[in-house]
XYZ file of N, CA, C and O in Angstrom:
436
model
N 3.974 13.976 9.022
C 4.680 14.050 7.168
C 3.550 13.433 6.898
O 3.103 11.947 7.134
N 2.909 13.776 5.547
C 1.188 13.107 5.261
C 2.093 13.021 3.612
O 2.786 13.872 3.027
N 2.426 11.459 3.387
C 2.518 10.725 2.756
C 1.381 10.365 1.371
O 1.873 9.754 0.156
N 0.501 10.821 1.630
C -0.284 10.563 0.968
C -1.434 11.635 0.489
O -1.720 12.478 1.715
N -1.553 11.923 0.000
C -2.006 13.772 -0.834
C -3.928 13.143 -1.159
O -4.348 11.772 -1.915
N -4.620 13.446 -1.891
C -5.773 13.590 -3.112
C -5.443 12.891 -3.992
O -6.375 11.684 -4.454
N -4.693 12.559 -4.629
C -4.134 11.975 -5.796
C -3.800 10.439 -5.053
O -4.786 9.094 -5.697
N -2.476 10.236 -5.112
C -2.445 8.690 -4.131
C -3.297 8.027 -3.198
O -3.242 6.950 -2.662
N -4.600 8.910 -2.350
C -5.795 8.245 -1.932
C -6.656 7.447 -2.719
O -7.280 7.207 -2.581
N -6.763 7.422 -3.879
C -7.282 6.643 -4.807
C -6.583 5.499 -4.687
O -7.689 3.903 -4.673
N -5.794 5.139 -4.673
C -5.668 3.866 -3.932
C -6.514 3.304 -2.599
O -6.481 1.441 -2.694
N -6.232 4.070 -2.086
C -7.699 3.572 -0.816
C -8.865 4.319 -0.879
O -9.535 3.988 0.531
N -9.439 4.483 -1.506
C -10.312 5.506 -1.628
C -12.043 4.670 -1.181
O -12.840 5.357 -0.597
N -10.953 3.543 -2.239
C -12.882 2.233 -0.982
C -13.184 2.025 -0.453
O -14.126 1.657 0.964
N -11.571 2.817 0.728
C -11.747 1.860 2.343
C -12.951 3.627 2.980
O -13.286 2.808 3.947
N -12.529 4.419 2.667
C -13.227 5.500 2.963
C -14.780 5.758 2.239
O -15.310 5.612 3.342
N -15.121 5.545 1.665
C -16.473 4.799 0.306
C -17.130 3.578 1.562
O -18.728 4.138 1.103
N -16.390 2.605 1.488
C -17.615 1.188 1.983
C -16.575 0.828 3.212
O -15.824 -0.012 3.199
N -16.299 1.889 4.248
C -15.082 0.530 5.204
C -15.593 -0.077 5.607
O -15.246 -1.278 5.978
N -16.860 -0.478 5.876
C -17.949 -2.036 6.669
C -17.028 -3.054 4.866
O -17.044 -4.481 5.483
N -18.179 -2.803 4.205
C -17.630 -3.666 3.193
C -16.747 -3.749 2.829
O -16.296 -5.320 2.803
N -15.391 -3.051 2.431
C -13.940 -2.886 2.010
C -14.065 -3.845 3.593
O -12.779 -5.223 3.108
N -13.882 -3.858 4.967
C -13.560 -4.747 6.117
C -13.939 -6.473 6.015
O -13.213 -6.962 5.946
N -14.698 -6.103 5.208
C -15.421 -7.754 5.591
C -14.513 -8.381 4.467
O -14.186 -9.200 4.493
N -14.695 -7.503 3.055
C -13.832 -7.799 2.214
C -12.161 -8.398 2.595
O -11.922 -9.524 2.520
N -11.466 -7.855 3.537
C -10.005 -6.934 3.599
C -10.235 -8.651 4.804
O -10.069 -9.879 4.819
N -10.993 -9.255 5.317
C -11.019 -9.780 6.128
C -11.694 -10.995 5.654
O -10.372 -11.723 5.392
N -12.023 -11.789 4.673
C -12.380 -12.212 3.957
C -10.811 -12.485 3.028
O -10.827 -13.823 3.164
N -9.966 -12.357 2.317
C -8.383 -12.356 1.412
C -8.005 -13.051 2.382
O -7.706 -13.484 2.317
N -7.880 -11.732 3.666
C -7.237 -12.596 4.310
C -6.916 -13.954 5.449
O -6.153 -14.627 5.514
N -8.334 -14.320 5.840
C -8.040 -15.491 5.873
C -8.440 -16.789 5.680
O -8.612 -17.407 5.135
N -8.323 -16.582 3.960
C -8.535 -17.330 2.263
C -7.300 -17.429 2.021
O -6.776 -16.500 1.319
N -6.392 -19.104 2.321
C -5.166 -18.970 1.536
C -5.312 -18.414 0.152
O -3.668 -17.250 0.055
N -6.160 -19.110 -0.902
C -6.027 -18.821 -1.939
C -6.382 -17.499 -2.609
O -5.423 -17.025 -3.241
N -8.146 -16.506 -1.316
C -7.679 -15.107 -2.018
C -6.627 -14.747 -1.094
O -5.909 -13.488 -2.574
N -5.772 -15.236 -0.259
C -4.845 -13.755 -0.150
C -3.402 -13.858 -0.877
O -2.424 -13.434 -1.996
N -2.759 -14.792 -1.387
C -2.282 -15.784 -2.539
C -2.045 -15.048 -3.325
O -1.688 -14.241 -4.612
N -3.124 -14.968 -4.005
C -3.560 -13.937 -5.470
C -3.803 -12.441 -5.106
O -3.512 -12.063 -6.453
N -4.432 -12.051 -3.974
C -4.302 -10.184 -3.797
C -2.900 -10.199 -3.444
O -2.252 -9.087 -4.665
N -1.734 -11.017 -3.959
C -0.331 -10.885 -3.421
C 0.740 -10.706 -4.821
O 1.175 -10.313 -5.005
N -0.466 -11.787 -5.115
C 0.083 -12.243 -6.886
C -0.274 -10.550 -7.935
O 0.952 -10.398 -8.248
N -1.594 -10.418 -7.215
C -1.404 -9.475 -8.230
C -1.211 -8.130 -8.050
O -0.857 -7.051 -9.046
N -0.617 -7.677 -6.631
C 0.448 -6.179 -6.041
C 1.811 -7.233 -6.774
O 1.779 -5.411 -7.084
N 1.994 -7.999 -7.536
C 3.110 -8.071 -7.582
C 3.453 -7.362 -9.698
O 3.631 -7.150 -9.990
N 2.511 -7.803 -9.787
C 1.599 -7.373 -11.465
C 2.247 -6.252 -11.165
O 2.063 -5.492 -12.294
N 1.617 -4.812 -10.368
C 1.713 -4.188 -10.109
C 3.132 -3.379 -10.886
O 3.672 -2.207 -10.619
N 4.877 -4.276 -10.275
C 5.487 -3.556 -9.611
C 5.996 -3.104 -11.222
O 6.508 -1.621 -10.476
N 5.895 -3.640 -12.146
C 6.841 -2.758 -13.255
C 6.047 -0.937 -14.020
O 6.620 -0.389 -13.535
N 5.146 -1.362 -13.415
C 4.435 0.011 -13.326
C 4.355 1.037 -12.120
O 4.800 2.612 -12.918
N 3.946 0.275 -10.803
C 4.043 1.725 -10.047
C 6.266 1.629 -10.307
O 6.642 2.930 -9.336
N 6.687 0.890 -11.011
C 8.786 1.407 -10.825
C 8.653 2.036 -11.557
O 9.740 3.531 -11.926
N 8.051 2.044 -12.844
C 8.241 3.067 -13.723
C 7.376 4.642 -14.044
O 7.975 5.870 -13.837
N 6.885 4.787 -12.677
C 5.750 5.603 -12.312
C 6.757 6.463 -11.106
O 7.413 7.888 -11.202
N 7.421 5.277 -9.761
C 8.459 5.948 -9.008
C 9.831 6.829 -10.697
O 10.926 7.784 -10.076
N 9.973 5.986 -10.955
C 11.824 6.395 -11.888
C 10.665 7.792 -12.733
O 12.092 8.468 -12.130
N 9.868 8.476 -12.980
C 9.979 9.084 -13.579
C 9.637 10.536 -12.709
O 10.015 11.585 -12.660
N 9.773 10.237 -11.407
C 9.518 10.990 -9.985
C 10.655 11.440 -8.920
O 10.685 12.124 -8.431
N 11.672 10.085 -9.594
C 12.988 10.278 -8.153
C 13.700 11.237 -8.781
O 13.612 11.475 -10.532
N 14.329 11.428 -8.145
C 15.412 12.716 -8.272
C 16.725 12.284 -8.723
O 17.565 12.646 -9.540
N 16.711 10.415 -7.956
C 18.044 10.192 -8.433
C 18.268 9.827 -10.777
O 17.125 9.323 -10.864
N 19.517 10.418 -10.888
C 19.056 10.221 -12.651
C 18.969 8.579 -12.613
O 18.597 8.377 -14.038
N 19.667 8.228 -12.132
C 20.043 6.952 -12.634
C 18.965 5.772 -11.980
O 20.160 4.589 -11.222
N 18.496 5.752 -11.465
C 17.537 4.021 -10.354
C 18.370 3.252 -10.197
O 17.321 2.724 -12.121
N 18.606 2.334 -10.404
C 18.633 1.235 -11.330
C 16.920 0.271 -10.958
O 16.743 0.683 -10.219
N 17.013 -0.955 -11.604
C 16.037 -1.649 -11.523
C 15.632 -2.290 -10.037
O 14.540 -2.711 -9.388
N 16.149 -2.657 -9.875
C 16.638 -3.044 -8.664
C 16.376 -2.363 -7.635
O 15.035 -2.177 -6.687
N 16.796 -1.366 -7.240
C 16.641 -0.026 -6.044
C 15.309 0.093 -5.894
O 14.267 0.575 -5.510
N 14.358 0.388 -7.573
C 13.399 0.519 -7.488
C 12.651 -0.201 -7.346
O 11.683 -0.227 -6.771
N 13.093 -1.962 -7.547
C 11.872 -2.230 -6.949
C 11.781 -3.329 -5.618
O 10.647 -3.102 -5.318
N 12.633 -2.467 -5.133
C 12.798 -2.128 -3.702
C 11.771 -1.773 -2.817
O 11.042 -1.568 -2.148
N 12.099 -0.511 -3.875
C 10.839 0.513 -3.021
C 9.707 0.845 -3.830
O 8.944 0.691 -2.688
N 9.246 -0.060 -4.770
C 8.036 -0.571 -4.778
C 7.544 -1.475 -4.079
O 6.940 -1.731 -2.787
N 8.747 -2.380 -3.688
C 7.777 -4.053 -2.711
C 8.146 -3.540 -1.141
O 7.027 -3.306 -0.360
N 8.933 -2.353 -0.768
C 8.354 -1.613 0.781
C 7.582 -0.312 1.268
O 6.673 -1.186 1.450
N 6.943 -0.145 -0.728
C 5.749 0.779 -0.596
C 4.788 -0.100 0.381
O 3.873 0.293 0.391
N 4.355 -1.369 -1.072
C 3.295 -2.525 -0.802
C 2.915 -2.765 0.629
O 2.732 -3.430 0.627
N 4.515 -2.991 0.723
C 4.730 -3.677 2.398
C 3.478 -2.763 2.982
O 3.315 -3.156 4.083
N 3.704 -1.365 3.582
C 3.715 -0.267 3.597
C 1.776 -0.713 3.851
O 1.444 -0.183 5.052
N 1.587 0.119 2.547
C 0.422 -0.417 1.970
C -0.293 -1.859 2.711
O -1.436 -1.774 3.607
N 0.382 -2.859 3.403
C -0.421 -4.010 3.260
C 0.091 -4.437 4.448
O -1.605 -4.487 5.332
N 0.690 -3.778 5.512
C 1.074 -3.698 6.545
C -0.293 -2.440 7.236
O -1.300 -3.010 8.590
N -0.184 -1.847 7.139
C -1.183 -0.389 7.462
C -2.552 -0.822 7.689
O -3.538 -1.427 8.061
N -2.927 -1.660 5.854
C -4.223 -2.457 6.669
C -4.561 -3.336 6.870
O -5.558 -3.669 7.569
N -3.494 -4.363 7.651
C -4.005 -5.572 8.452
C -3.371 -4.499 9.757
O -4.842 -4.969 11.016
N -3.063 -3.470 9.855
C -3.502 -3.075 11.061
C -4.678 -2.346 11.640
O -5.549 -2.433 12.457
N -5.143 -1.798 10.001
C -6.761 -1.351 9.899
C -7.721 -2.040 10.283
O -8.716 -2.022 11.163
N -7.715 -3.606 9.888
C -8.209 -4.566 9.965
C -8.374 -4.808 10.654
O -9.717 -5.428 11.841
N -7.556 -5.532 12.099
C -7.249 -5.725 13.202
C -7.937 -4.616 14.656
O -8.102 -4.860 15.514
N -7.915 -3.547 13.856
C -8.628 -2.606 14.849
C -10.434 -2.696 13.858
O -10.768 -1.992 15.025
N -10.680 -3.276 13.432
C -11.899 -3.301 13.095
C -12.883 -1.931 12.609
O -13.647 -1.544 11.856
N -11.421 -1.142 11.609
C -11.249 0.156 11.551
C -11.947 0.725 11.611
O -11.907 2.436 11.401
N -10.857 1.365 13.149
C -11.611 1.945 14.039
C -10.290 2.619 13.463
O -10.293 3.870 13.800
N -9.202 2.191 13.601
C -8.193 3.250 13.827
C -8.093 3.609 11.956
O -9.435 3.400 10.694
N -7.421 5.635 11.439
C -7.591 5.976 9.957
C -5.962 4.790 9.418
O -5.221 4.958 10.193
N -6.863 4.697 8.416
C -5.726 4.146 7.652
C -5.417 5.002 6.878
O -3.892 4.261 6.321
N -5.198 6.153 6.926
C -4.592 7.448 5.926
C -3.337 7.045 6.848
O -1.932 7.591 7.040
N -3.542 7.734 8.678
C -2.942 7.836 9.403
C -1.883 6.709 9.101
O -0.632 6.589 10.000
N -2.784 5.329 8.997
C -1.704 4.173 9.453
C -0.357 4.133 8.321
O 0.792 3.533 8.464
N -0.627 4.404 7.163
C -0.292 4.750 5.947
C 0.678 5.639 5.927
O 1.882 5.521 5.764
N 0.490 6.777 7.037
C 1.911 7.833 7.236
C 2.110 7.508 7.813
O 4.073 7.528 8.400
N 2.555 6.618 8.728
C 2.681 6.226 9.663
C 3.534 5.318 9.750
O 5.168 4.917 9.991
N 3.568 4.491 8.661
C 3.971 3.211 8.042
C 5.259 3.617 6.944
O 6.691 3.209 7.500
N 5.417 4.673 6.367
C 5.688 5.095 5.396
C 7.590 6.343 6.286
O 7.929 6.230 6.064
N 7.302 6.649 7.218
C 7.710 7.536 7.632
C 8.294 6.674 8.503
O 9.580 6.914 8.456
N 8.406 5.141 9.120
C 9.000 4.220 10.222
C 10.136 4.342 9.202
O 11.125 3.729 9.028
N 9.898 4.145 7.398
C 11.046 3.891 6.449
C 11.209 5.488 6.408
O 13.236 5.139 5.491
N 11.652 6.068 6.342
C 12.536 7.852 5.769
C 13.304 7.109 6.584
O 13.009 7.873 7.879
N 14.294 8.057 5.958
C 16.066 8.517 6.506
C 15.954 9.738 7.635
O 14.787 10.327 7.693
N 16.364 9.523 9.019
C 16.320 10.242 9.993
C 17.604 10.733 9.350
O 18.585 10.550 10.256
């Protein structure tokens, strides 16, 4: 199952455009506590916009703010974990496949 199509791939476009540069930058961020903290803080600032977008796309008529926040947190964690695995593989693994695998792990069986 593909969770990322052309529109959603914009999130990881840089990984495709410049894999070596993105890998070096990602390692720098991950290995520098202040940069890593700022990166996570920046992602946290995305939550309201992501929650709004999710609310517009969801079939559930009244998803609560809590439910939307949990889903946004899970999505960002899937992204971060996939990037961690991609980085650990020195960019040899396919990031889109890692993202698909991460989101599939959340899908109800």
